[in-house]
């Protein structure tokens, strides 16, 4: 079998998605840790369009964008499927994956901004979580994938572990009190899955890392498309 | 399941709706087109897509499918006899998905950026950004087409649909701003591809005429420049 390499970064939820999928399917891989402040020439060569992790390299050929990687893994290694087989159920799963990608940005914006922009991001994030609670999780079993996690659970994984870190660092609370009972239950169930539980970055380390990164972002040394602009 | 009635909720100027139409045409699937009135959202739309309230929505029997590229993949998977819209090689499929996501995440916002630019300086910068992205896509075409006619090879495929649906709007943008974005000199491969794509039987009846789209655009862009007051 051709070698599988994953270029990732320990604090990244996108990187974790790929690790979870690889481990779920029992695919052996070599992991290469990238320093987000000093990206390797190999990474820049493998991902010239975005210069970002994660990048999966299979038999020397790179695949970028975490959800593109997951669909590739699912087609190449069909065991422990991430997507359902029925076309309509697949369309539903892809819908929620896209929702996680597009609307999830609002929670990241809480982390990247302050003042009025952050307040707007908070409202957007609450709207997103409300839709997830009422339309996404309503009537579902333990997971989006039923009794076992699937691609949608993995796509929303960052809510289970990263959102709390953002809430702590920024002081902006999203899931509190009696709000979002279905979401809270899902978050709990997701983190209880041993595969997930054993492959989550250390929370204390995350708080320290993201706190520092947030101050760098707010200090205007950061561009939404280019990241830290020392490179350009 | 493939035999159930197919309806498509959409609007003629929308490139996203066009994606679904091209896919249905490629598979020779008959469908009823339900035109949404611009500026309003019908009860059917609000019920069919309660999360986003947007077109297109594919109504297949009792199933509702939203999001244009998800609809295209659904059509490809349900009407599975004959050539698929995604490449058969798994790595090439991943490449097609990557570029389709790039079209939605980078290309589309950059094109809209020209219309939204409030002054000449912003407009010039927006046009420059679109040109840069087209240079990237020219290169992507070389890699994906592997010397053939379309991104997908010999036939119109997923990535052709994802990008080609914007050609009407691209021509309108060129006309309204007096610029050439896709041209034989700057983007020779994309220029040839664009002609072939628009001439394809699955595309030519659903690609709106540039003049008709330009008239519509004038009304729409006036709204961008004069947003409703607070």
CSV table of C-alpha atoms in Angstrom, one decimal:
chain,number,residue,atom,x,y,z
A,1,UNK,CA,0.0,0.0,0.0
A,2,UNK,CA,1.3,3.5,-0.8
A,3,UNK,CA,2.3,5.6,2.2
A,4,UNK,CA,-0.1,8.0,3.8
A,5,UNK,CA,1.3,11.2,5.3
A,6,UNK,CA,-0.7,13.8,7.2
A,7,UNK,CA,0.7,17.3,7.6
A,8,UNK,CA,-1.2,18.8,10.5
A,9,UNK,CA,-1.0,21.0,13.6
A,10,UNK,CA,-1.9,19.8,17.1
A,11,UNK,CA,-4.3,22.8,17.9
A,12,UNK,CA,-6.2,22.6,14.7
A,13,UNK,CA,-9.7,21.1,14.6
A,14,UNK,CA,-9.3,20.6,10.8
A,15,UNK,CA,-6.2,18.5,11.4
A,16,UNK,CA,-8.0,16.5,14.1
A,17,UNK,CA,-10.9,15.7,11.6
A,18,UNK,CA,-8.5,13.9,9.4
A,19,UNK,CA,-6.8,12.1,12.3
A,20,UNK,CA,-10.2,10.9,13.5
A,21,UNK,CA,-11.1,9.6,10.1
A,22,UNK,CA,-7.8,7.8,9.6
A,23,UNK,CA,-8.0,6.2,13.0
A,24,UNK,CA,-11.7,5.2,12.5
A,25,UNK,CA,-10.8,3.4,9.3
A,26,UNK,CA,-7.6,1.9,10.7
A,27,UNK,CA,-5.4,3.5,8.0
A,28,UNK,CA,-1.8,3.6,9.0
A,29,UNK,CA,-0.2,7.0,8.5
A,30,UNK,CA,2.8,9.1,9.2
A,31,UNK,CA,2.1,12.4,11.0
A,32,UNK,CA,4.1,15.5,10.4
A,33,UNK,CA,3.6,18.3,12.8
A,34,UNK,CA,3.7,21.8,11.2
A,35,UNK,CA,4.6,24.9,13.1
A,36,UNK,CA,1.8,27.3,12.1
A,37,UNK,CA,4.2,30.3,12.5
A,38,UNK,CA,6.9,28.7,10.4
A,39,UNK,CA,5.5,26.5,7.7
A,40,UNK,CA,7.7,24.0,6.0
A,41,UNK,CA,8.7,24.3,2.3
A,42,UNK,CA,7.1,20.9,1.8
A,43,UNK,CA,3.7,22.1,3.0
A,44,UNK,CA,3.9,25.2,0.8
A,45,UNK,CA,4.8,23.0,-2.1
A,46,UNK,CA,1.9,20.6,-1.4
A,47,UNK,CA,-0.7,23.3,-0.8
A,48,UNK,CA,0.3,26.3,-3.0
A,49,UNK,CA,-3.2,27.6,-3.2
A,50,UNK,CA,-3.9,28.0,0.5
A,51,UNK,CA,-0.5,27.2,2.3
A,52,UNK,CA,-2.6,25.6,5.0
A,53,UNK,CA,-2.8,22.3,7.0
A,54,UNK,CA,-4.2,19.7,6.9
A,55,UNK,CA,-2.7,18.2,3.8
A,56,UNK,CA,-2.9,14.4,3.1
A,57,UNK,CA,-0.2,13.0,0.9
A,58,UNK,CA,-1.0,9.6,-0.5
A,59,UNK,CA,1.7,7.9,-2.6
A,60,UNK,CA,3.3,11.3,-3.0
A,61,UNK,CA,0.2,13.1,-4.2
A,62,UNK,CA,-1.3,15.9,-2.0
A,63,UNK,CA,-5.0,16.4,-1.2
A,64,UNK,CA,-6.0,19.6,0.6
A,65,UNK,CA,-9.1,20.8,2.5
A,66,UNK,CA,-10.2,18.6,5.3
A,67,UNK,CA,-13.6,17.7,4.0
A,68,UNK,CA,-12.2,16.9,0.5
A,69,UNK,CA,-9.7,14.7,2.3
A,70,UNK,CA,-12.5,12.9,4.2
A,71,UNK,CA,-14.5,12.1,1.1
A,72,UNK,CA,-11.3,10.8,-0.5
A,73,UNK,CA,-10.5,8.5,2.5
A,74,UNK,CA,-14.1,7.3,2.5
A,75,UNK,CA,-14.0,6.3,-1.2
A,76,UNK,CA,-10.5,4.8,-1.1
A,77,UNK,CA,-11.0,2.9,2.2
A,78,UNK,CA,-14.7,2.0,2.4
A,79,UNK,CA,-14.5,0.2,5.8
A,80,UNK,CA,-16.2,2.1,8.7
A,81,UNK,CA,-18.0,4.4,6.2
A,82,UNK,CA,-18.2,8.1,6.9
A,83,UNK,CA,-21.0,8.7,4.4
A,84,UNK,CA,-24.3,6.7,4.1
A,85,UNK,CA,-24.8,4.7,1.0
A,86,UNK,CA,-28.3,6.0,0.1
A,87,UNK,CA,-28.0,9.1,-2.3
A,88,UNK,CA,-30.6,11.1,-0.4
A,89,UNK,CA,-29.0,10.4,3.0
A,90,UNK,CA,-25.7,11.3,1.5
A,91,UNK,CA,-27.1,14.6,0.3
A,92,UNK,CA,-28.5,15.3,3.8
A,93,UNK,CA,-25.1,14.5,5.4
A,94,UNK,CA,-23.3,16.8,2.9
A,95,UNK,CA,-25.8,19.6,3.6
A,96,UNK,CA,-24.9,19.6,7.3
A,97,UNK,CA,-21.2,19.3,6.5
A,98,UNK,CA,-21.5,22.4,4.4
A,99,UNK,CA,-23.5,24.1,7.1
A,100,UNK,CA,-20.7,23.3,9.6
A,101,UNK,CA,-18.1,24.8,7.2
A,102,UNK,CA,-20.1,27.9,6.2
A,103,UNK,CA,-21.8,28.9,9.4
A,104,UNK,CA,-19.1,27.7,11.8
A,105,UNK,CA,-17.1,30.7,10.7
A,106,UNK,CA,-19.2,32.8,13.0
A,107,UNK,CA,-17.8,31.1,16.1
A,108,UNK,CA,-14.3,31.6,14.7
A,109,UNK,CA,-15.1,35.3,14.2
A,110,UNK,CA,-15.9,35.6,17.9
A,111,UNK,CA,-12.4,34.5,18.5
A,112,UNK,CA,-10.9,36.8,15.9
A,113,UNK,CA,-12.6,40.0,16.7
A,114,UNK,CA,-13.7,42.3,19.5
A,115,UNK,CA,-16.3,45.1,20.0
A,116,UNK,CA,-19.1,45.4,17.5
A,117,UNK,CA,-17.7,42.9,15.1
A,118,UNK,CA,-17.6,40.3,17.9
A,119,UNK,CA,-21.1,41.1,19.0
A,120,UNK,CA,-22.4,40.5,15.4
A,121,UNK,CA,-20.4,37.3,15.3
A,122,UNK,CA,-22.0,36.2,18.6
A,123,UNK,CA,-25.5,36.8,17.2
A,124,UNK,CA,-24.6,34.9,14.0
A,125,UNK,CA,-23.2,32.0,16.1
A,126,UNK,CA,-26.3,31.8,18.3
A,127,UNK,CA,-28.5,31.7,15.1
A,128,UNK,CA,-26.3,28.9,13.8
A,129,UNK,CA,-26.5,26.9,17.0
A,130,UNK,CA,-30.3,27.4,17.1
A,131,UNK,CA,-30.7,26.0,13.6
A,132,UNK,CA,-28.4,23.1,14.4
A,133,UNK,CA,-30.5,22.3,17.5
A,134,UNK,CA,-33.9,22.7,15.8
A,135,UNK,CA,-33.2,21.3,12.4
A,136,UNK,CA,-30.0,19.3,12.6
A,137,UNK,CA,-30.3,17.4,15.9
A,138,UNK,CA,-34.0,17.2,16.3
A,139,UNK,CA,-35.2,13.6,15.9
A,140,UNK,CA,-31.6,12.3,15.7
A,141,UNK,CA,-30.3,9.3,17.6
A,142,UNK,CA,-27.1,9.6,19.6
A,143,UNK,CA,-25.1,10.9,16.7
A,144,UNK,CA,-25.7,12.5,13.3
A,145,UNK,CA,-24.6,9.1,12.0
A,146,UNK,CA,-27.2,7.2,14.2
A,147,UNK,CA,-25.6,4.8,16.7
A,148,UNK,CA,-22.1,5.6,15.4
A,149,UNK,CA,-20.3,8.8,14.4
A,150,UNK,CA,-20.2,9.7,10.7
A,151,UNK,CA,-18.8,12.5,8.6
A,152,UNK,CA,-21.3,15.1,10.0
A,153,UNK,CA,-20.3,14.3,13.6
A,154,UNK,CA,-16.6,14.7,12.6
A,155,UNK,CA,-17.4,18.0,10.8
A,156,UNK,CA,-19.0,19.4,13.9
A,157,UNK,CA,-16.3,18.0,16.2
A,158,UNK,CA,-14.8,21.4,16.7
A,159,UNK,CA,-18.0,22.5,18.5
A,160,UNK,CA,-17.5,19.8,21.1
A,161,UNK,CA,-14.0,20.7,22.1
A,162,UNK,CA,-12.9,24.0,20.6
A,163,UNK,CA,-16.0,26.1,21.2
A,164,UNK,CA,-15.6,25.9,25.0
A,165,UNK,CA,-12.0,27.1,24.6
A,166,UNK,CA,-13.2,30.1,22.6
A,167,UNK,CA,-15.9,30.8,25.2
A,168,UNK,CA,-13.3,30.8,27.9
A,169,UNK,CA,-10.7,33.0,26.2
A,170,UNK,CA,-13.2,35.6,24.9
A,171,UNK,CA,-15.7,35.5,27.8
A,172,UNK,CA,-18.5,35.2,25.2
A,173,UNK,CA,-20.8,32.5,26.3
A,174,UNK,CA,-22.9,30.6,23.7
A,175,UNK,CA,-24.1,27.4,25.2
A,176,UNK,CA,-25.2,28.1,28.8
A,177,UNK,CA,-27.9,27.3,31.2
A,178,UNK,CA,-30.8,25.3,29.8
A,179,UNK,CA,-30.1,26.4,26.2
A,180,UNK,CA,-29.4,23.9,23.5
A,181,UNK,CA,-30.1,20.6,25.4
A,182,UNK,CA,-29.8,18.4,22.2
A,183,UNK,CA,-26.5,20.0,21.3
A,184,UNK,CA,-25.1,19.6,24.8
A,185,UNK,CA,-26.1,15.9,24.8
A,186,UNK,CA,-24.5,15.4,21.4
A,187,UNK,CA,-21.3,17.2,22.5
A,188,UNK,CA,-21.1,14.9,25.6
A,189,UNK,CA,-21.7,11.7,23.5
A,190,UNK,CA,-19.2,12.7,20.9
A,191,UNK,CA,-16.4,13.3,23.4
A,192,UNK,CA,-17.2,10.0,25.1
A,193,UNK,CA,-16.3,8.0,21.9
A,194,UNK,CA,-13.0,6.5,22.9
A,195,UNK,CA,-11.4,7.2,19.4
A,196,UNK,CA,-12.3,10.9,19.8
A,197,UNK,CA,-11.5,11.1,23.5
A,198,UNK,CA,-8.0,9.7,22.9
A,199,UNK,CA,-7.3,12.1,20.0
A,200,UNK,CA,-8.2,15.5,21.4
A,201,UNK,CA,-5.6,18.2,22.0
A,202,UNK,CA,-4.9,19.0,25.7
A,203,UNK,CA,-7.3,21.7,26.8
A,204,UNK,CA,-4.9,23.7,28.9
A,205,UNK,CA,-2.4,23.8,26.1
A,206,UNK,CA,-5.1,24.9,23.8
A,207,UNK,CA,-6.2,27.7,26.0
A,208,UNK,CA,-2.7,29.0,26.2
A,209,UNK,CA,-2.1,28.6,22.5
A,210,UNK,CA,-5.3,30.3,21.3
A,211,UNK,CA,-5.0,33.1,23.9
A,212,UNK,CA,-1.6,34.1,22.5
A,213,UNK,CA,-2.8,33.7,18.9
A,214,UNK,CA,-5.9,35.8,19.6
A,215,UNK,CA,-3.7,38.7,20.8
A,216,UNK,CA,-1.5,38.4,17.7
A,217,UNK,CA,-4.6,38.4,15.5
A,218,UNK,CA,-6.0,41.5,17.2
A,219,UNK,CA,-2.7,43.3,17.0
A,220,UNK,CA,-3.3,43.6,13.2
A,221,UNK,CA,-0.3,41.5,12.3
A,222,UNK,CA,-2.8,39.1,10.7
A,223,UNK,CA,-4.9,39.0,7.5
A,224,UNK,CA,-8.0,36.9,7.1
A,225,UNK,CA,-6.7,35.4,3.8
A,226,UNK,CA,-3.0,35.3,4.3
A,227,UNK,CA,-2.7,34.6,8.0
A,228,UNK,CA,0.3,36.2,9.6
A,229,UNK,CA,1.6,38.7,7.1
A,230,UNK,CA,5.2,38.4,8.0
A,231,UNK,CA,5.5,36.0,5.0
A,232,UNK,CA,4.2,38.4,2.4
B,1,UNK,CA,-36.8,6.1,-7.0
B,2,UNK,CA,-35.3,7.6,-10.2
B,3,UNK,CA,-38.8,7.4,-11.7
B,4,UNK,CA,-40.4,9.9,-9.2
B,5,UNK,CA,-41.4,13.3,-10.5
B,6,UNK,CA,-38.6,16.0,-10.4
B,7,UNK,CA,-39.2,19.7,-9.8
B,8,UNK,CA,-36.6,22.4,-9.5
B,9,UNK,CA,-37.2,25.5,-7.6
B,10,UNK,CA,-35.1,28.3,-9.1
B,11,UNK,CA,-34.7,31.6,-10.9
B,12,UNK,CA,-33.4,32.1,-14.4
B,13,UNK,CA,-30.5,34.5,-13.6
B,14,UNK,CA,-29.0,32.3,-10.8
B,15,UNK,CA,-25.8,30.5,-11.7
B,16,UNK,CA,-26.4,28.2,-8.8
B,17,UNK,CA,-29.7,27.1,-10.2
B,18,UNK,CA,-28.1,26.6,-13.6
B,19,UNK,CA,-25.8,24.0,-12.0
B,20,UNK,CA,-28.7,21.8,-11.2
B,21,UNK,CA,-30.3,22.4,-14.7
B,22,UNK,CA,-27.1,21.4,-16.5
B,23,UNK,CA,-26.8,18.3,-14.4
B,24,UNK,CA,-30.4,17.2,-15.1
B,25,UNK,CA,-29.9,17.9,-18.8
B,26,UNK,CA,-26.7,15.9,-18.9
B,27,UNK,CA,-28.6,12.9,-17.5
B,28,UNK,CA,-31.6,13.6,-19.8
B,29,UNK,CA,-33.9,13.9,-16.7
B,30,UNK,CA,-37.2,15.7,-17.4
B,31,UNK,CA,-38.2,18.2,-14.7
B,32,UNK,CA,-40.7,20.9,-14.0
B,33,UNK,CA,-39.1,24.3,-13.4
B,34,UNK,CA,-40.8,26.4,-10.7
B,35,UNK,CA,-39.7,30.0,-11.1
B,36,UNK,CA,-39.3,32.0,-7.9
B,37,UNK,CA,-40.4,35.6,-8.2
B,38,UNK,CA,-37.3,37.8,-7.6
B,39,UNK,CA,-37.5,39.8,-4.4
B,40,UNK,CA,-39.9,37.4,-2.7
B,41,UNK,CA,-39.7,33.9,-1.3
B,42,UNK,CA,-42.6,31.6,-2.0
B,43,UNK,CA,-44.2,29.4,0.7
B,44,UNK,CA,-42.9,26.4,-1.1
B,45,UNK,CA,-39.3,27.7,-0.9
B,46,UNK,CA,-39.6,28.6,2.8
B,47,UNK,CA,-40.9,25.1,3.5
B,48,UNK,CA,-38.5,23.3,1.2
B,49,UNK,CA,-35.4,25.1,2.5
B,50,UNK,CA,-36.2,26.3,6.0
B,51,UNK,CA,-32.5,26.5,7.0
B,52,UNK,CA,-31.3,28.8,4.2
B,53,UNK,CA,-34.5,29.9,2.4
B,54,UNK,CA,-32.5,29.9,-0.9
B,55,UNK,CA,-32.7,28.5,-4.4
B,56,UNK,CA,-32.0,26.1,-5.9
B,57,UNK,CA,-34.0,23.3,-4.3
B,58,UNK,CA,-34.5,20.0,-6.0
B,59,UNK,CA,-37.8,18.3,-5.2
B,60,UNK,CA,-37.6,14.6,-6.1
B,61,UNK,CA,-40.8,12.8,-5.2
B,62,UNK,CA,-41.0,13.7,-1.5
B,63,UNK,CA,-37.3,14.4,-1.1
B,64,UNK,CA,-35.9,17.9,-0.8
B,65,UNK,CA,-32.3,18.5,-1.8
B,66,UNK,CA,-30.6,21.9,-1.2
B,67,UNK,CA,-27.3,23.5,-2.0
B,68,UNK,CA,-26.3,23.5,-5.7
B,69,UNK,CA,-23.2,21.3,-5.7
B,70,UNK,CA,-24.9,18.8,-3.3
B,71,UNK,CA,-27.8,18.7,-5.8
B,72,UNK,CA,-25.4,18.0,-8.7
B,73,UNK,CA,-23.8,15.1,-6.7
B,74,UNK,CA,-27.3,13.8,-5.8
B,75,UNK,CA,-28.3,13.8,-9.5
B,76,UNK,CA,-25.1,12.0,-10.4
B,77,UNK,CA,-25.7,9.3,-7.8
B,78,UNK,CA,-29.4,8.7,-8.4
B,79,UNK,CA,-29.3,8.7,-12.2
B,80,UNK,CA,-26.2,6.6,-12.2
B,81,UNK,CA,-26.3,4.8,-15.6
B,82,UNK,CA,-24.0,6.3,-18.2
B,83,UNK,CA,-20.9,8.4,-17.6
B,84,UNK,CA,-20.6,10.0,-14.2
B,85,UNK,CA,-20.1,13.7,-13.7
B,86,UNK,CA,-17.1,13.2,-11.4
B,87,UNK,CA,-13.9,11.5,-12.7
B,88,UNK,CA,-13.7,7.8,-12.0
B,89,UNK,CA,-10.1,8.0,-10.6
B,90,UNK,CA,-10.4,8.8,-6.9
B,91,UNK,CA,-7.5,11.2,-6.8
B,92,UNK,CA,-8.9,13.1,-9.7
B,93,UNK,CA,-12.3,13.2,-7.9
B,94,UNK,CA,-10.6,14.8,-4.9
B,95,UNK,CA,-9.0,17.3,-7.2
B,96,UNK,CA,-12.3,18.2,-8.8
B,97,UNK,CA,-14.0,18.6,-5.4
B,98,UNK,CA,-11.1,20.8,-4.2
B,99,UNK,CA,-11.4,23.2,-7.2
B,100,UNK,CA,-15.2,23.2,-6.9
B,101,UNK,CA,-14.9,24.4,-3.3
B,102,UNK,CA,-12.3,27.0,-4.5
B,103,UNK,CA,-14.9,28.3,-7.0
B,104,UNK,CA,-17.5,28.8,-4.2
B,105,UNK,CA,-15.0,30.1,-1.6
B,106,UNK,CA,-12.7,32.3,-3.7
B,107,UNK,CA,-14.0,32.8,-7.2
B,108,UNK,CA,-17.6,33.7,-6.5
B,109,UNK,CA,-16.9,36.3,-3.8
B,110,UNK,CA,-14.2,37.9,-6.0
B,111,UNK,CA,-16.7,38.2,-8.9
B,112,UNK,CA,-19.3,39.7,-6.6
B,113,UNK,CA,-16.5,42.0,-5.3
B,114,UNK,CA,-16.4,43.9,-8.6
B,115,UNK,CA,-20.2,44.7,-8.4
B,116,UNK,CA,-19.9,45.7,-4.7
B,117,UNK,CA,-16.9,48.0,-5.2
B,118,UNK,CA,-18.0,51.5,-4.1
B,119,UNK,CA,-15.3,53.5,-5.9
B,120,UNK,CA,-12.8,53.3,-8.8
B,121,UNK,CA,-9.9,52.3,-6.6
B,122,UNK,CA,-11.9,49.5,-5.0
B,123,UNK,CA,-13.1,48.4,-8.4
B,124,UNK,CA,-9.6,48.3,-9.9
B,125,UNK,CA,-8.5,46.1,-6.9
B,126,UNK,CA,-11.4,43.8,-7.3
B,127,UNK,CA,-10.8,43.3,-11.0
B,128,UNK,CA,-7.1,42.6,-10.2
B,129,UNK,CA,-8.1,40.0,-7.7
B,130,UNK,CA,-10.5,38.3,-10.2
B,131,UNK,CA,-7.7,38.2,-12.8
B,132,UNK,CA,-5.3,36.6,-10.3
B,133,UNK,CA,-7.9,33.9,-9.5
B,134,UNK,CA,-8.5,33.3,-13.3
B,135,UNK,CA,-4.7,32.8,-13.7
B,136,UNK,CA,-4.9,30.1,-11.0
B,137,UNK,CA,-7.9,28.5,-12.7
B,138,UNK,CA,-6.2,28.6,-16.1
B,139,UNK,CA,-3.4,26.5,-14.5
B,140,UNK,CA,-6.0,24.2,-12.8
B,141,UNK,CA,-7.6,23.6,-16.2
B,142,UNK,CA,-4.2,22.4,-17.6
B,143,UNK,CA,-3.9,19.9,-14.7
B,144,UNK,CA,-7.5,18.7,-14.6
B,145,UNK,CA,-8.3,18.5,-18.4
B,146,UNK,CA,-5.0,16.6,-19.2
B,147,UNK,CA,-5.1,17.9,-22.7
B,148,UNK,CA,-8.9,17.3,-23.3
B,149,UNK,CA,-11.7,19.7,-23.9
B,150,UNK,CA,-13.3,20.1,-20.5
B,151,UNK,CA,-12.1,20.2,-16.8
B,152,UNK,CA,-13.8,16.8,-16.6
B,153,UNK,CA,-12.1,15.4,-19.8
B,154,UNK,CA,-14.1,14.6,-22.9
B,155,UNK,CA,-17.4,15.6,-21.4
B,156,UNK,CA,-18.8,18.4,-19.3
B,157,UNK,CA,-18.3,17.3,-15.7
B,158,UNK,CA,-18.7,18.4,-12.1
B,159,UNK,CA,-16.0,21.1,-12.1
B,160,UNK,CA,-17.1,22.4,-15.5
B,161,UNK,CA,-20.6,22.8,-14.1
B,162,UNK,CA,-19.3,24.4,-10.9
B,163,UNK,CA,-17.4,27.1,-12.7
B,164,UNK,CA,-19.2,27.3,-16.1
B,165,UNK,CA,-22.4,28.5,-14.6
B,166,UNK,CA,-20.8,31.9,-13.9
B,167,UNK,CA,-19.9,32.6,-17.5
B,168,UNK,CA,-23.0,34.6,-18.2
B,169,UNK,CA,-22.3,36.8,-15.2
B,170,UNK,CA,-18.7,37.0,-16.1
B,171,UNK,CA,-19.6,38.4,-19.6
B,172,UNK,CA,-21.9,40.9,-18.0
B,173,UNK,CA,-19.2,42.0,-15.7
B,174,UNK,CA,-16.8,42.4,-18.6
B,175,UNK,CA,-19.3,44.4,-20.6
B,176,UNK,CA,-20.3,46.7,-17.7
B,177,UNK,CA,-16.7,47.5,-16.7
B,178,UNK,CA,-15.1,47.6,-20.1
B,179,UNK,CA,-12.6,44.8,-19.2
B,180,UNK,CA,-11.6,41.5,-20.5
B,181,UNK,CA,-11.3,38.9,-17.8
B,182,UNK,CA,-11.3,35.6,-19.8
B,183,UNK,CA,-9.6,36.2,-23.1
B,184,UNK,CA,-7.5,34.4,-25.7
B,185,UNK,CA,-4.5,36.5,-24.8
B,186,UNK,CA,-4.6,36.2,-21.0
B,187,UNK,CA,-6.4,32.9,-20.4
B,188,UNK,CA,-6.3,31.0,-23.7
B,189,UNK,CA,-7.4,27.6,-22.4
B,190,UNK,CA,-10.3,29.1,-20.4
B,191,UNK,CA,-11.3,31.1,-23.4
B,192,UNK,CA,-11.6,28.0,-25.6
B,193,UNK,CA,-13.2,26.0,-22.8
B,194,UNK,CA,-15.8,28.8,-22.2
B,195,UNK,CA,-16.9,28.7,-25.8
B,196,UNK,CA,-17.2,24.9,-25.8
B,197,UNK,CA,-19.0,24.8,-22.5
B,198,UNK,CA,-21.6,27.4,-23.6
B,199,UNK,CA,-22.2,25.5,-26.8
B,200,UNK,CA,-22.8,22.2,-25.1
B,201,UNK,CA,-26.3,20.9,-25.6
B,202,UNK,CA,-26.8,20.5,-21.9
B,203,UNK,CA,-25.9,24.1,-21.3
B,204,UNK,CA,-26.9,26.3,-24.2
B,205,UNK,CA,-30.6,26.5,-23.5
B,206,UNK,CA,-30.2,27.4,-19.8
B,207,UNK,CA,-27.3,29.9,-20.1
B,208,UNK,CA,-29.1,33.3,-20.1
B,209,UNK,CA,-28.3,35.7,-23.0
B,210,UNK,CA,-25.7,38.3,-21.9
B,211,UNK,CA,-28.0,41.3,-22.8
B,212,UNK,CA,-31.0,40.0,-20.9
B,213,UNK,CA,-28.7,39.3,-17.9
B,214,UNK,CA,-27.1,42.8,-18.2
B,215,UNK,CA,-30.5,44.4,-17.9
B,216,UNK,CA,-31.3,42.4,-14.8
B,217,UNK,CA,-27.8,43.2,-13.4
B,218,UNK,CA,-28.4,47.0,-13.6
B,219,UNK,CA,-31.4,46.6,-11.4
B,220,UNK,CA,-29.6,44.3,-8.9
B,221,UNK,CA,-26.4,46.4,-8.7
B,222,UNK,CA,-28.3,49.5,-8.0
B,223,UNK,CA,-29.4,47.8,-4.8
B,224,UNK,CA,-25.8,47.1,-3.9
B,225,UNK,CA,-24.7,50.7,-4.4
B,226,UNK,CA,-27.7,52.1,-2.6
B,227,UNK,CA,-28.3,49.7,0.2
B,228,UNK,CA,-31.5,50.3,2.2
B,229,UNK,CA,-31.0,52.9,4.9
B,230,UNK,CA,-30.9,51.8,8.5
